[in-house]
mmCIF file of C-alpha atoms in Angstrom:
data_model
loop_
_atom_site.group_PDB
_atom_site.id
_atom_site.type_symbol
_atom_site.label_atom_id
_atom_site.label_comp_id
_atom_site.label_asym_id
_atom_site.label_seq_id
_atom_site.Cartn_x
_atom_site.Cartn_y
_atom_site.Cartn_z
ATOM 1 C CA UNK F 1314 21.554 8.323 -100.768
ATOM 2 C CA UNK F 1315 22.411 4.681 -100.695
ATOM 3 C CA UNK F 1316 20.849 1.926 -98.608
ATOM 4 C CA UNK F 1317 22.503 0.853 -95.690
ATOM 5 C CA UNK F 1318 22.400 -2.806 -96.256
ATOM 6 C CA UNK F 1319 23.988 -5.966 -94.866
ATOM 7 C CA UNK F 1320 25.791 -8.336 -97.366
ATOM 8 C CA UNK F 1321 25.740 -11.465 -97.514
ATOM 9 C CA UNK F 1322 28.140 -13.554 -99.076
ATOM 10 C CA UNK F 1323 27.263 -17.445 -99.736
ATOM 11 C CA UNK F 1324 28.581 -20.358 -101.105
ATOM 12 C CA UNK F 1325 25.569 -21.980 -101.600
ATOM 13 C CA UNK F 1326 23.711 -22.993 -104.630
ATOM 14 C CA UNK F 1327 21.732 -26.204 -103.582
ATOM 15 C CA UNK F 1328 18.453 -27.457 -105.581
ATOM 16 C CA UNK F 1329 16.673 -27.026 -101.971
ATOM 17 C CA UNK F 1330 16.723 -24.029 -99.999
ATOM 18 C CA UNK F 1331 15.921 -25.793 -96.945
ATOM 19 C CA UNK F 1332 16.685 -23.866 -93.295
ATOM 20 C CA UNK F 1333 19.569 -21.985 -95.067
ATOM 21 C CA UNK F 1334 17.457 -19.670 -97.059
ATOM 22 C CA UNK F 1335 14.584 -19.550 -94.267
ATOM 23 C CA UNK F 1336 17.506 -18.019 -92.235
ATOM 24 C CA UNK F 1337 18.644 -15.383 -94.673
ATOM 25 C CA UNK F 1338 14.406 -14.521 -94.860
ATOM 26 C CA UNK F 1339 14.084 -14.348 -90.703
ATOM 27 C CA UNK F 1340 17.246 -12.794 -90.188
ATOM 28 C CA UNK F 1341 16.091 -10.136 -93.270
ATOM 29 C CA UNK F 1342 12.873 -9.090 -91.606
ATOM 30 C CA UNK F 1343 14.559 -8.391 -88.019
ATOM 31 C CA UNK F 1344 16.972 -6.109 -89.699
ATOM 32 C CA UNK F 1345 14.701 -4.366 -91.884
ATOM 33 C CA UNK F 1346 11.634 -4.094 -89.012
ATOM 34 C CA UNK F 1347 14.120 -3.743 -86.073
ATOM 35 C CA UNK F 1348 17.413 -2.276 -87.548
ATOM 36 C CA UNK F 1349 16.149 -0.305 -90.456
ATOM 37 C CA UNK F 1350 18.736 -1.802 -92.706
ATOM 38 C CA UNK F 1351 18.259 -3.845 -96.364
ATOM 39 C CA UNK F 1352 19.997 -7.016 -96.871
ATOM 40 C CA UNK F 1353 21.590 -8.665 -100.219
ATOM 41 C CA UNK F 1354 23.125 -12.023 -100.877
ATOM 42 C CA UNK F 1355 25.304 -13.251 -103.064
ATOM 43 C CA UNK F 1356 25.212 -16.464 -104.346
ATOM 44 C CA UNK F 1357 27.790 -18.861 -106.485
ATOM 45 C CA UNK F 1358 26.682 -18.914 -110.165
ATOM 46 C CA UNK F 1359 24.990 -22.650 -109.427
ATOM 47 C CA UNK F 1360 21.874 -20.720 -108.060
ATOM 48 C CA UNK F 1361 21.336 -19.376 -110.881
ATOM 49 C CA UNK F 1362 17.152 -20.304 -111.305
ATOM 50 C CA UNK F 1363 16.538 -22.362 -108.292
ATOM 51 C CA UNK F 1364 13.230 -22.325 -107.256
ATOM 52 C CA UNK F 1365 14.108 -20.802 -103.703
ATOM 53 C CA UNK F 1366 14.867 -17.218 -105.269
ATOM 54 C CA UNK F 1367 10.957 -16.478 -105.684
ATOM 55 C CA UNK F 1368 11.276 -16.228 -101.498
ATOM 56 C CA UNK F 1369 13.657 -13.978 -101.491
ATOM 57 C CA UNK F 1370 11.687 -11.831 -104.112
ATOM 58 C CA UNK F 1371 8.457 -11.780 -102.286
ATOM 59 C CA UNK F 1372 10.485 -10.175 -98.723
ATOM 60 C CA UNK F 1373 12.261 -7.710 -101.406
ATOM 61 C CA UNK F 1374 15.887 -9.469 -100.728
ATOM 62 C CA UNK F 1375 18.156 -8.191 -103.781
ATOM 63 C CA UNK F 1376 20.738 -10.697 -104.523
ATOM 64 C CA UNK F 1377 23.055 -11.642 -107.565
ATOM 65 C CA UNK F 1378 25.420 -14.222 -108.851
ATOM 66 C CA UNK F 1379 29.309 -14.888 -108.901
ATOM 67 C CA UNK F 1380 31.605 -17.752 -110.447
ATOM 68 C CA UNK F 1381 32.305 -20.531 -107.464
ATOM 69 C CA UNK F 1382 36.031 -19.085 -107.001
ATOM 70 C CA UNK F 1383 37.869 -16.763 -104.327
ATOM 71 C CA UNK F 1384 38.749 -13.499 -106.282
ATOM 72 C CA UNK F 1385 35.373 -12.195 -106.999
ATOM 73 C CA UNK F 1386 36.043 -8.840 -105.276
ATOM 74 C CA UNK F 1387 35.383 -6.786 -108.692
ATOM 75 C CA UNK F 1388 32.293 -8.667 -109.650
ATOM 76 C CA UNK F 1389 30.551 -8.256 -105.903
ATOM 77 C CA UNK F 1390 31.372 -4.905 -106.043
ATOM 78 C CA UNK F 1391 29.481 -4.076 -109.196
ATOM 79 C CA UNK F 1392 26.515 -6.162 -107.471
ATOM 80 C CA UNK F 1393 26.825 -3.601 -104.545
ATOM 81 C CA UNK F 1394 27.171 -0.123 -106.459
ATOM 82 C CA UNK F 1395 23.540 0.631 -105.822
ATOM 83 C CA UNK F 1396 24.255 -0.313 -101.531
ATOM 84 C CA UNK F 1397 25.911 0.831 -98.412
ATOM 85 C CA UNK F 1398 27.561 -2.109 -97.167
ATOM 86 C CA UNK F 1399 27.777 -2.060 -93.148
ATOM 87 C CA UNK F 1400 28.439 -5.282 -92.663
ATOM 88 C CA UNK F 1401 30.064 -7.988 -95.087
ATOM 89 C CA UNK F 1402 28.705 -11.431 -93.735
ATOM 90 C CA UNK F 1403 30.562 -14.412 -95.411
ATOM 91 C CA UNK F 1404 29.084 -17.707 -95.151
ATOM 92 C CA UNK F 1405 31.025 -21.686 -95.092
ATOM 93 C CA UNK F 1406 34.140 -20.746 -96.458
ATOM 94 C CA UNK F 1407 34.953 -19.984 -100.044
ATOM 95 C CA UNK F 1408 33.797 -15.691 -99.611
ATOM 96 C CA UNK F 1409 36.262 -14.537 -96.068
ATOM 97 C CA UNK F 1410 39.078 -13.086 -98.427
ATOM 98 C CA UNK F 1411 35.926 -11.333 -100.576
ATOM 99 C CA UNK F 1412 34.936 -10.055 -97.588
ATOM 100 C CA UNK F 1413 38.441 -9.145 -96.169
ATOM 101 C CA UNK F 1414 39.603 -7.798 -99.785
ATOM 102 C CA UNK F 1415 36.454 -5.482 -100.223
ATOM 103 C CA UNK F 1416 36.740 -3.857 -97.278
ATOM 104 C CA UNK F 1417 40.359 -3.062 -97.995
ATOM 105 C CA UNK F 1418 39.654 -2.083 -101.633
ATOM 106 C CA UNK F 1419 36.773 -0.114 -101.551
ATOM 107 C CA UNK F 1420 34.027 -0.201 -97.760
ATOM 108 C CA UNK F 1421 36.784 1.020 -95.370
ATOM 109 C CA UNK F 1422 34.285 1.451 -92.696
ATOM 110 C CA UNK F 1423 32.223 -1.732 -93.418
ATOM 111 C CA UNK F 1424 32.298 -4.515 -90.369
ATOM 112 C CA UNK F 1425 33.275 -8.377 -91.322
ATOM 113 C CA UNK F 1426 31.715 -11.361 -90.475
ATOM 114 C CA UNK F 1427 32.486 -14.681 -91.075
ATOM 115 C CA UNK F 1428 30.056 -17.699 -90.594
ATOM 116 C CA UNK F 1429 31.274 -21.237 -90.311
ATOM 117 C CA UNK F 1430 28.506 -23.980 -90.919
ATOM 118 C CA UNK F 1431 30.602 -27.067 -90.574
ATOM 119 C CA UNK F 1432 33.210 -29.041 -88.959
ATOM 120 C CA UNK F 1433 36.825 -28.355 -91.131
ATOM 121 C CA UNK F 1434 37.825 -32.177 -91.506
ATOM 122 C CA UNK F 1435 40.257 -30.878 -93.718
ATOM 123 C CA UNK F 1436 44.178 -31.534 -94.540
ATOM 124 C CA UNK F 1437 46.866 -30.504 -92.536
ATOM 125 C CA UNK F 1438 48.006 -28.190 -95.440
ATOM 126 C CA UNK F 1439 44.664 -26.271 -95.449
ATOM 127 C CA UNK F 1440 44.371 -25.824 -92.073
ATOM 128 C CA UNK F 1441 48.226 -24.174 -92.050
ATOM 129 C CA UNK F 1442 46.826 -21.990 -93.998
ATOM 130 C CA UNK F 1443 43.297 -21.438 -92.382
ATOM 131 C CA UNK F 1444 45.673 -20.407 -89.179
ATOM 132 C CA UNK F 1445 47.486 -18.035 -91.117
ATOM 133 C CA UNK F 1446 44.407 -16.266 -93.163
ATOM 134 C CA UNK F 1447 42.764 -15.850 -89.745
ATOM 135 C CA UNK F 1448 45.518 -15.082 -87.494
ATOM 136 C CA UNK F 1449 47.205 -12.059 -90.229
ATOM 137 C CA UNK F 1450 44.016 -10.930 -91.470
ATOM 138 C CA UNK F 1451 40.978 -11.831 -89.800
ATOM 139 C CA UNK F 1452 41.963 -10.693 -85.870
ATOM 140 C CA UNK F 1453 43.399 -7.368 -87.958
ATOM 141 C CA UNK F 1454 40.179 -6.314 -90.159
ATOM 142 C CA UNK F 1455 37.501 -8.812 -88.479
ATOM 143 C CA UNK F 1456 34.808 -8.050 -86.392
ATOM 144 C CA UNK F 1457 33.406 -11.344 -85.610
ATOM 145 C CA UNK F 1458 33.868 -15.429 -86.529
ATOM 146 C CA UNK F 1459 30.411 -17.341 -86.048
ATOM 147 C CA UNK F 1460 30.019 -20.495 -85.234
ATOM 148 C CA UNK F 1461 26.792 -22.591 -85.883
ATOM 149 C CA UNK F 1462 27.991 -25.424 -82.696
ATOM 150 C CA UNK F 1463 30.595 -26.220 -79.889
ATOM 151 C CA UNK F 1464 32.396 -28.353 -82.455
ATOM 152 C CA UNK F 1465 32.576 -25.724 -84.926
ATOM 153 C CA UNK F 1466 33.750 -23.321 -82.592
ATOM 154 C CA UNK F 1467 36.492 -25.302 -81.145
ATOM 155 C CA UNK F 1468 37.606 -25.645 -84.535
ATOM 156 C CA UNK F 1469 37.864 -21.607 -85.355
ATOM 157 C CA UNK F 1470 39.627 -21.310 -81.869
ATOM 158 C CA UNK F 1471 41.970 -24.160 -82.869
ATOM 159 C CA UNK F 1472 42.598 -22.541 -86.400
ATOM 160 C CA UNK F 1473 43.616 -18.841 -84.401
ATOM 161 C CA UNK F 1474 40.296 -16.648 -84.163
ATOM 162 C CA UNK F 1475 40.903 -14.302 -81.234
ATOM 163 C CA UNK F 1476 38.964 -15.650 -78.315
ATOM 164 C CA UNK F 1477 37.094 -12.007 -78.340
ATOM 165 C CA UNK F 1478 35.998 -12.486 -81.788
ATOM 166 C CA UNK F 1479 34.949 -16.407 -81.697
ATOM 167 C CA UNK F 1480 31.274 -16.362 -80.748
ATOM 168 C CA UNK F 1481 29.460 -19.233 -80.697
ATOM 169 C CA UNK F 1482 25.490 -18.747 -82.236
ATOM 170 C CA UNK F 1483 23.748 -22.181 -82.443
ATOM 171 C CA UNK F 1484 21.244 -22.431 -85.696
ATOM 172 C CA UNK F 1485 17.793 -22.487 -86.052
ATOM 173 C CA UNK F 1486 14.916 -23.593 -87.951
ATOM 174 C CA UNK F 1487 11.791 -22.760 -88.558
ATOM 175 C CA UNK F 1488 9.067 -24.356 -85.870
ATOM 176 C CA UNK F 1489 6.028 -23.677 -87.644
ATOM 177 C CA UNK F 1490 6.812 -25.834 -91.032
ATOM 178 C CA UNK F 1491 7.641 -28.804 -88.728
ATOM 179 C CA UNK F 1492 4.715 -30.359 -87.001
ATOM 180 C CA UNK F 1493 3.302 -33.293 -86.298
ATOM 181 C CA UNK F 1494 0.508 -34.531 -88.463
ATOM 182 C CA UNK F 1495 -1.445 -37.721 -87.916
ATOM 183 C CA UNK F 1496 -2.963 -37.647 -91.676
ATOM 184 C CA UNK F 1497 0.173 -36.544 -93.332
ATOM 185 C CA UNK F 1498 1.853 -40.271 -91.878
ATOM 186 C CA UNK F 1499 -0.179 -42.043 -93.747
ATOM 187 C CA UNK F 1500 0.044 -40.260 -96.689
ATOM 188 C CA UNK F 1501 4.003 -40.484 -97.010
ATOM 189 C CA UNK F 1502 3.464 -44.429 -96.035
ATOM 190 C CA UNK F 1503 1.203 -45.214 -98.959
ATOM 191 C CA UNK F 1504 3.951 -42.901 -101.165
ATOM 192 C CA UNK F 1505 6.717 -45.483 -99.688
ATOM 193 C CA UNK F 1506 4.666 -47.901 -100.039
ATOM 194 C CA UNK F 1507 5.153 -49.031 -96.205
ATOM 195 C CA UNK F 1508 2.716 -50.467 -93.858
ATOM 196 C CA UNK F 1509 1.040 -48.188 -91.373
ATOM 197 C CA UNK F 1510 2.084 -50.875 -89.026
ATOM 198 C CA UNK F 1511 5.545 -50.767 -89.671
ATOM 199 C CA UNK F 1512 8.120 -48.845 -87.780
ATOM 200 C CA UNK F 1513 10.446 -46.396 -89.499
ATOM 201 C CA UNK F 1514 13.811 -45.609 -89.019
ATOM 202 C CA UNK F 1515 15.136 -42.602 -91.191
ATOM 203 C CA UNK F 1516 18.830 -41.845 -91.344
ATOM 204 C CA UNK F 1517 20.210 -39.016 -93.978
ATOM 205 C CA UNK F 1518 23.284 -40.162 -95.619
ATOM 206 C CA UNK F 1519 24.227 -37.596 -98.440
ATOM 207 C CA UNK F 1520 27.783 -38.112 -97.751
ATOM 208 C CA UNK F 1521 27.607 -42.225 -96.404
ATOM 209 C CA UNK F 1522 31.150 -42.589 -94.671
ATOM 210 C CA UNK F 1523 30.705 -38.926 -93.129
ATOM 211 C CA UNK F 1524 26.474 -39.529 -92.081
ATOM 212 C CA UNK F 1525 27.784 -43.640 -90.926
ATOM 213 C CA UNK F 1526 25.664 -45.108 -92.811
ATOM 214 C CA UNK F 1527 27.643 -48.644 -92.447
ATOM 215 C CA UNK F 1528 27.220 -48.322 -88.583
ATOM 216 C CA UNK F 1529 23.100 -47.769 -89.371
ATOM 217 C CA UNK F 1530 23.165 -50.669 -91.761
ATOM 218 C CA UNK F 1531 24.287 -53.212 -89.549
ATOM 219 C CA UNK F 1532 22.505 -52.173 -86.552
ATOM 220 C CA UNK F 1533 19.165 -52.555 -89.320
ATOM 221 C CA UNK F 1534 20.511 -55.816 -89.943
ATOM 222 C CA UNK F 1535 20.846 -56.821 -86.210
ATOM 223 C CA UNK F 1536 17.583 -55.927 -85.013
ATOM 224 C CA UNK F 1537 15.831 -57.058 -88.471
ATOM 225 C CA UNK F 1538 16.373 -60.557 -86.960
ATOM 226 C CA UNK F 1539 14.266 -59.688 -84.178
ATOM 227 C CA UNK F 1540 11.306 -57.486 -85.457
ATOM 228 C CA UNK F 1541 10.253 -58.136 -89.005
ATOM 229 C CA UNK F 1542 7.928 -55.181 -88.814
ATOM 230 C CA UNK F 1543 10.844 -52.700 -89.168
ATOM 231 C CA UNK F 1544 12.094 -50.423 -92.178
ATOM 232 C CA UNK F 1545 15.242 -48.743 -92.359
ATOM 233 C CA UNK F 1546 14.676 -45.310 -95.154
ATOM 234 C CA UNK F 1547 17.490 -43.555 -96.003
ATOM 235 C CA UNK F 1548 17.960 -40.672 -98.141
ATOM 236 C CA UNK F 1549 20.783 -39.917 -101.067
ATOM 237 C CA UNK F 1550 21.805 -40.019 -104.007
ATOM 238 C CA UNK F 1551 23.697 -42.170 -106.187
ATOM 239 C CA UNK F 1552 26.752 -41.889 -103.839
ATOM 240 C CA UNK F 1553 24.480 -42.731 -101.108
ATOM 241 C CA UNK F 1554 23.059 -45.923 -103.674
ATOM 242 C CA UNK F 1555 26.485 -47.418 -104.764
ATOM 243 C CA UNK F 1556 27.430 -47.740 -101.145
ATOM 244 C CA UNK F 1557 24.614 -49.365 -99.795
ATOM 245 C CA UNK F 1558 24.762 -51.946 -102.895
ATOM 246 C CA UNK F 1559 28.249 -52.497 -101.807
ATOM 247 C CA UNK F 1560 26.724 -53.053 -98.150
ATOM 248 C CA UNK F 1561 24.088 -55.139 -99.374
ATOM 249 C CA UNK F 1562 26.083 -57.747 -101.175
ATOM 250 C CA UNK F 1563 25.612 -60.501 -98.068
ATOM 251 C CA UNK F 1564 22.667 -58.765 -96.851
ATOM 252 C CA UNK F 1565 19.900 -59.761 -95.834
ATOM 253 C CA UNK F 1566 17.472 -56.826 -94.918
ATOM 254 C CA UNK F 1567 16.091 -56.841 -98.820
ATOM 255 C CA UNK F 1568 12.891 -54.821 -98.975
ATOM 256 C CA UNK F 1569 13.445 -53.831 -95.246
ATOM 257 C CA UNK F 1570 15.940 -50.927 -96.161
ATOM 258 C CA UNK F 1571 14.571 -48.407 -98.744
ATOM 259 C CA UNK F 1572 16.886 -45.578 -100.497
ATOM 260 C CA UNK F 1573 15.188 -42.716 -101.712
ATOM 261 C CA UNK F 1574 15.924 -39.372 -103.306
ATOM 262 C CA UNK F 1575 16.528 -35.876 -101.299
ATOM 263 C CA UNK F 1576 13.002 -34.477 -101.300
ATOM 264 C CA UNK F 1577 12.203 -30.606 -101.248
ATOM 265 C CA UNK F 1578 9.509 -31.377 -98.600
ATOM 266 C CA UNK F 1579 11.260 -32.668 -95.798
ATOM 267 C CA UNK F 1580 9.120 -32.159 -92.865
ATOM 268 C CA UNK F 1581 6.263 -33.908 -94.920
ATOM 269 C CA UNK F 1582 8.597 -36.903 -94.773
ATOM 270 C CA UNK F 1583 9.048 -36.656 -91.205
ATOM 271 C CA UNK F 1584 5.589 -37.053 -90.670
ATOM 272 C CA UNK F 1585 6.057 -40.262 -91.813
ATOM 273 C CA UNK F 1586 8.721 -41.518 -89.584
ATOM 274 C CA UNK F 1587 9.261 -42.729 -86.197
ATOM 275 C CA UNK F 1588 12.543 -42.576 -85.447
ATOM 276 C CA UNK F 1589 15.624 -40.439 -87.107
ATOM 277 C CA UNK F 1590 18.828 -42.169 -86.447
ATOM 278 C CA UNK F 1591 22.282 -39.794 -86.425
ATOM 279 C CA UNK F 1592 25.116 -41.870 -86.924
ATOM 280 C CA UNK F 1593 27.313 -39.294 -88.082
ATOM 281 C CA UNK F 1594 31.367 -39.066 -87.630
ATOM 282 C CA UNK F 1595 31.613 -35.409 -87.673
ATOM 283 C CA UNK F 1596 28.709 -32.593 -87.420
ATOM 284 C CA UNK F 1597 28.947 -29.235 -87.364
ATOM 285 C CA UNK F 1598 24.670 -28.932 -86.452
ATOM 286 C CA UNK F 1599 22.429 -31.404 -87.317
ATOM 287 C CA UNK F 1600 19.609 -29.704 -89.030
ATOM 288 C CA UNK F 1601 17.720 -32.937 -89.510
ATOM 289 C CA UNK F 1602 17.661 -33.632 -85.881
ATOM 290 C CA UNK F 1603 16.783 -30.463 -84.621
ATOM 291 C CA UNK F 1604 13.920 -30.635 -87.416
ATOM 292 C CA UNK F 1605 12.939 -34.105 -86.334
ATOM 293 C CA UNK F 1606 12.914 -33.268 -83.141
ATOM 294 C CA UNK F 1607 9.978 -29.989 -83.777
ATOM 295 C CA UNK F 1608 8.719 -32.855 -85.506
ATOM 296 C CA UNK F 1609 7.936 -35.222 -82.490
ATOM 297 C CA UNK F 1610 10.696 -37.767 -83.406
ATOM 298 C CA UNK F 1611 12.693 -39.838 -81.111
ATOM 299 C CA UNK F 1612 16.208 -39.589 -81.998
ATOM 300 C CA UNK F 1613 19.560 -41.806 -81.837
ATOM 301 C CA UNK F 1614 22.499 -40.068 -82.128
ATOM 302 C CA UNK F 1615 26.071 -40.834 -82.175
ATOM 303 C CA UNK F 1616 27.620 -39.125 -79.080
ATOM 304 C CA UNK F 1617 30.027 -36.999 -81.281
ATOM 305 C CA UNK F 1618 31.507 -33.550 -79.547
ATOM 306 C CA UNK F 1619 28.786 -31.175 -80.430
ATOM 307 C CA UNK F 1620 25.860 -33.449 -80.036
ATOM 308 C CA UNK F 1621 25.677 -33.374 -76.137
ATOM 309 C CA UNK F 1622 25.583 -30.224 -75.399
ATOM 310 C CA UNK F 1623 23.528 -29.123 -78.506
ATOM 311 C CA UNK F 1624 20.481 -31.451 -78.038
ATOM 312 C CA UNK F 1625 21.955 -34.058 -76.181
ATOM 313 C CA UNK F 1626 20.088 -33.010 -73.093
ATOM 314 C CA UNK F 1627 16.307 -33.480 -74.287
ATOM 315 C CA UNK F 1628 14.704 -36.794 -72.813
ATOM 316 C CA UNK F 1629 13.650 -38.128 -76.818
ATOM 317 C CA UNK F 1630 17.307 -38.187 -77.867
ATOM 318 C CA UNK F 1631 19.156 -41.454 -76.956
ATOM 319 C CA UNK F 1632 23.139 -41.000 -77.126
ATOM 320 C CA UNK F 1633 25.312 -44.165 -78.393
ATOM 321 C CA UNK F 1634 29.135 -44.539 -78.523
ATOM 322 C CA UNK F 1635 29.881 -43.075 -81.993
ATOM 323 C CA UNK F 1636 30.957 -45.951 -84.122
ATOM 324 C CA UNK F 1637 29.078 -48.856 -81.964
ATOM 325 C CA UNK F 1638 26.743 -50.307 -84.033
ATOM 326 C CA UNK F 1639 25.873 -52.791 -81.478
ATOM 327 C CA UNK F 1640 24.865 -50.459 -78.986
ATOM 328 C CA UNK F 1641 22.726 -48.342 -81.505
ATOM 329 C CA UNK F 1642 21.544 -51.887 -82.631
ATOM 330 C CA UNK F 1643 19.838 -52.193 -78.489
ATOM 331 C CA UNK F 1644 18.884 -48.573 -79.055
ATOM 332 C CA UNK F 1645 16.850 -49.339 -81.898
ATOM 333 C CA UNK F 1646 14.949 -52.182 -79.876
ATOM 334 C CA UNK F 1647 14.371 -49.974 -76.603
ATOM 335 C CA UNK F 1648 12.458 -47.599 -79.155
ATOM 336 C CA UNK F 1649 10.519 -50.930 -81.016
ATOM 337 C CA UNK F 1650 9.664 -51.911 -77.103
ATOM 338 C CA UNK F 1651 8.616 -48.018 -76.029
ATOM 339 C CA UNK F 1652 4.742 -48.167 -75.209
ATOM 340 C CA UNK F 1653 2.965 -45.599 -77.635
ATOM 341 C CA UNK F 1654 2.153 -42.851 -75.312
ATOM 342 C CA UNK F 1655 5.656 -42.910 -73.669
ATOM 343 C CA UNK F 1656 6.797 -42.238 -77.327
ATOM 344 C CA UNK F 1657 4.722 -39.375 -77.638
ATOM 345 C CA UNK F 1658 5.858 -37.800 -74.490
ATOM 346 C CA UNK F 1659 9.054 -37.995 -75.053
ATOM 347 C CA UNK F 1660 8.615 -36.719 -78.711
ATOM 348 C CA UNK F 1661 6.845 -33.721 -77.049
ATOM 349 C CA UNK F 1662 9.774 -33.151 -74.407
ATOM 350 C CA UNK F 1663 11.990 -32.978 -77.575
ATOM 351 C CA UNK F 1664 9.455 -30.612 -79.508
ATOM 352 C CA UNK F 1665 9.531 -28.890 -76.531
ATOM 353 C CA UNK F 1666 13.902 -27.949 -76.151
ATOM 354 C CA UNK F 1667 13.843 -26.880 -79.960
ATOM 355 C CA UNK F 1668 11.303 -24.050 -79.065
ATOM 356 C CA UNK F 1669 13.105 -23.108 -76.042
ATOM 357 C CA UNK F 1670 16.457 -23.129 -77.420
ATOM 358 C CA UNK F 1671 16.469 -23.247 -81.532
ATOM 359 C CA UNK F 1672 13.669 -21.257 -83.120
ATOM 360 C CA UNK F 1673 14.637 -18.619 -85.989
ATOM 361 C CA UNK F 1674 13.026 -16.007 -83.926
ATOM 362 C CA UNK F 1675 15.552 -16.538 -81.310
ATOM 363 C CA UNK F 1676 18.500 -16.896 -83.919
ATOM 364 C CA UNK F 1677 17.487 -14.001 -85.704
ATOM 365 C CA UNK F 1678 17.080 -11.530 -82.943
ATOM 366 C CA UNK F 1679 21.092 -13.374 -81.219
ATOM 367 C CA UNK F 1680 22.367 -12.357 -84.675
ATOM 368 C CA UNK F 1681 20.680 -9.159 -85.133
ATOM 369 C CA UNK F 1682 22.064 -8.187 -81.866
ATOM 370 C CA UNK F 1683 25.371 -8.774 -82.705
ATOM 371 C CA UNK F 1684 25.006 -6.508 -85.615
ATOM 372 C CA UNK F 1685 23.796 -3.242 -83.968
ATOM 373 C CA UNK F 1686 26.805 -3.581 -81.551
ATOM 374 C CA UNK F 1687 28.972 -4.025 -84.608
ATOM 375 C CA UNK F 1688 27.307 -1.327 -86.564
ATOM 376 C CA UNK F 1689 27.446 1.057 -83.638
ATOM 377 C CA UNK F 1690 31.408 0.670 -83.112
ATOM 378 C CA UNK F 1691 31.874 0.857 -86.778
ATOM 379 C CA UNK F 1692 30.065 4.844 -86.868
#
């Protein structure tokens, strides 16, 4: 008899497994413990020896590899001989037709689920034909379209997902890797080679123009006039390098603003911190603020669409007119100003909403929810 299993079906193949992969490994356990089913992911070819995978051997995840490309139907099909498939569970983008193909071709009776991660930002030709793939095939043969925040879902709503499939599931991390720890600070300060004096400001800026990493950089040069006891860290790579040289040209923050590599260990950095800035354009869920936040951070934050309702609301997050660098600038100084145990309660009242509201525990058991309702109306 074979297993009845969920699959999942991810473009994703990053050096880090970061809250992604925790996710699969909560969300595994409640449906193996609550549901009595397996679960098995497939991953683009790029994931191919990443460290992560020993995680998903020690919970007994199966999971196998396809080329990064949309037919793939007769490859995950071979990966699944072994399975029962009740529920195909396609993750970002590049895997819905998979999903929608194999149940056509082969798991008549297996549900569909599609999980959106991010913000579309993309052309006006590709979102014709997002409207089309969803509104021919996905309100026929779907079950449900998930979406990780209240931008996200106004874009799957926008792009013609039935309003009785669209269901909007925020994310969630994993509270117990991100605490606050006094000893760890100084640790990651001597590493940076930063005063345990100094205050920090962190902003991620992977993708600079998307994260607004010009808006940080010349709020960092505004206040550096003011308070010489400031650093501005961000975190990239070479994209992330060759635009803040550009930046820098008639700069003068100098050793004030340090760029460093993506690090595996990011709530060890964290501990290091004070601040984590969010100047993004577009966001679908910011991991790194929710994680700064079970960190203890304050947090500025552009006030994009989803941000307001998604963590908006928790006393240690200060909202700023997206693309005002001047008012994130004033920001910056109310935090430098902030008496030290005012900081710490409001870094507790932020610790404090991602328990309440954005723990995998919680995620897992909204998500493993939906899929005994699915599986049920699918016997």
């Amino acid at each position: 008899m074979r297993t009845p299993t969920v699959c999942h079906l991810c473009e994703f193949g990053s050096v880090y497994g970061g809250a992604f992969i925790e996710s699969l490994i909560f969300l595994s356990r409640y449906c193996r413990h609550e549901l009595g089913i397996a679960t098995f992911c497939v991953f683009i070819d790029g994931a191919k020896n990443r460290s992560w995978l020993s995680k998903l051997d020690e919970e007994g995840i199966g999971y196998g590899f396809v080329p990064r490309k949309r037919n793939v139907v007769g490859r995950v099909r071979s990966l699944l001989s072994g399975c029962e498939p009740v529920i195909l569970h396609s993750h970002f983008y590049k895997f819905d037709l998979t999903a929608v193909l194999l149940k056509y071709a082969a798991f008549k009776n297996t549900a569909i689920v599609w999980h959106y991660h991010s913000r579309s930002g993309r052309s006006v030709k590709q979102r014709f034909k997002d409207v089309l793939k969803n509104r021919l095939l996905f309100n026929l043969l779907g079950d449900y379209c998930i979406a990780v925040g209240d931008g996200v879902y106004k874009d799957i709503r926008d792009a013609g997902i039935a309003p009785g499939k669209s269901i909007l599931i925020y994310n969630g991390i994993n509270t117990g890797r991100f605490l606050n720890k006094q000893g760890v600070s100084f640790e990651v300060r001597k590493d940076l080679g930063i005063s345990g004096e100094d205050m920090i400001f962190l902003l991620l800026g992977r993708n600079p123009l998307v994260k607004g990493l010009d808006i940080f950089f010349r709020a960092a040069e505004e206040l550096s006039r003011k308070y010489k006891h400031c650093k501005f860290l961000v975190v990239g790579g070479d994209q992330t390098r060759a635009f803040v040289s550009q930046l820098s040209c008639d700069s003068k923050l100098g050793e004030a603003l340090l760029v460093i590599d993506p690090v595996e260990d990011f709530p060890r950095l964290l501990n290091g911190v004070d601040v984590l800035v969010s100047a993004s354009r577009r966001e679908g869920f910011g991991y790194a603020v929710i994680e700064a936040m079970a960190s203890e951070k304050l947090i500025l934050c552009s006030d994009i669409e989803p941000v307001r309702q998604t963590y908006g609301r928790s006393k240690g997050v200060y909202l700023y007119p997206s693309e005002n660098w001047t008012m994130l600038a004033e920001l910056m100084e109310k935090t430098v100003r902030l008496p030290s145990d005012e900081r710490q309660s409001l870094g507790l009242a932020n610790r404090q909403h991602v328990m309440e509201n954005y723990s995998l525990d919680l995620w897992s058991e909204k998500i493993g929810q939906l899929y005994k309702g699915i599986i049920a109306r699918h016997k």
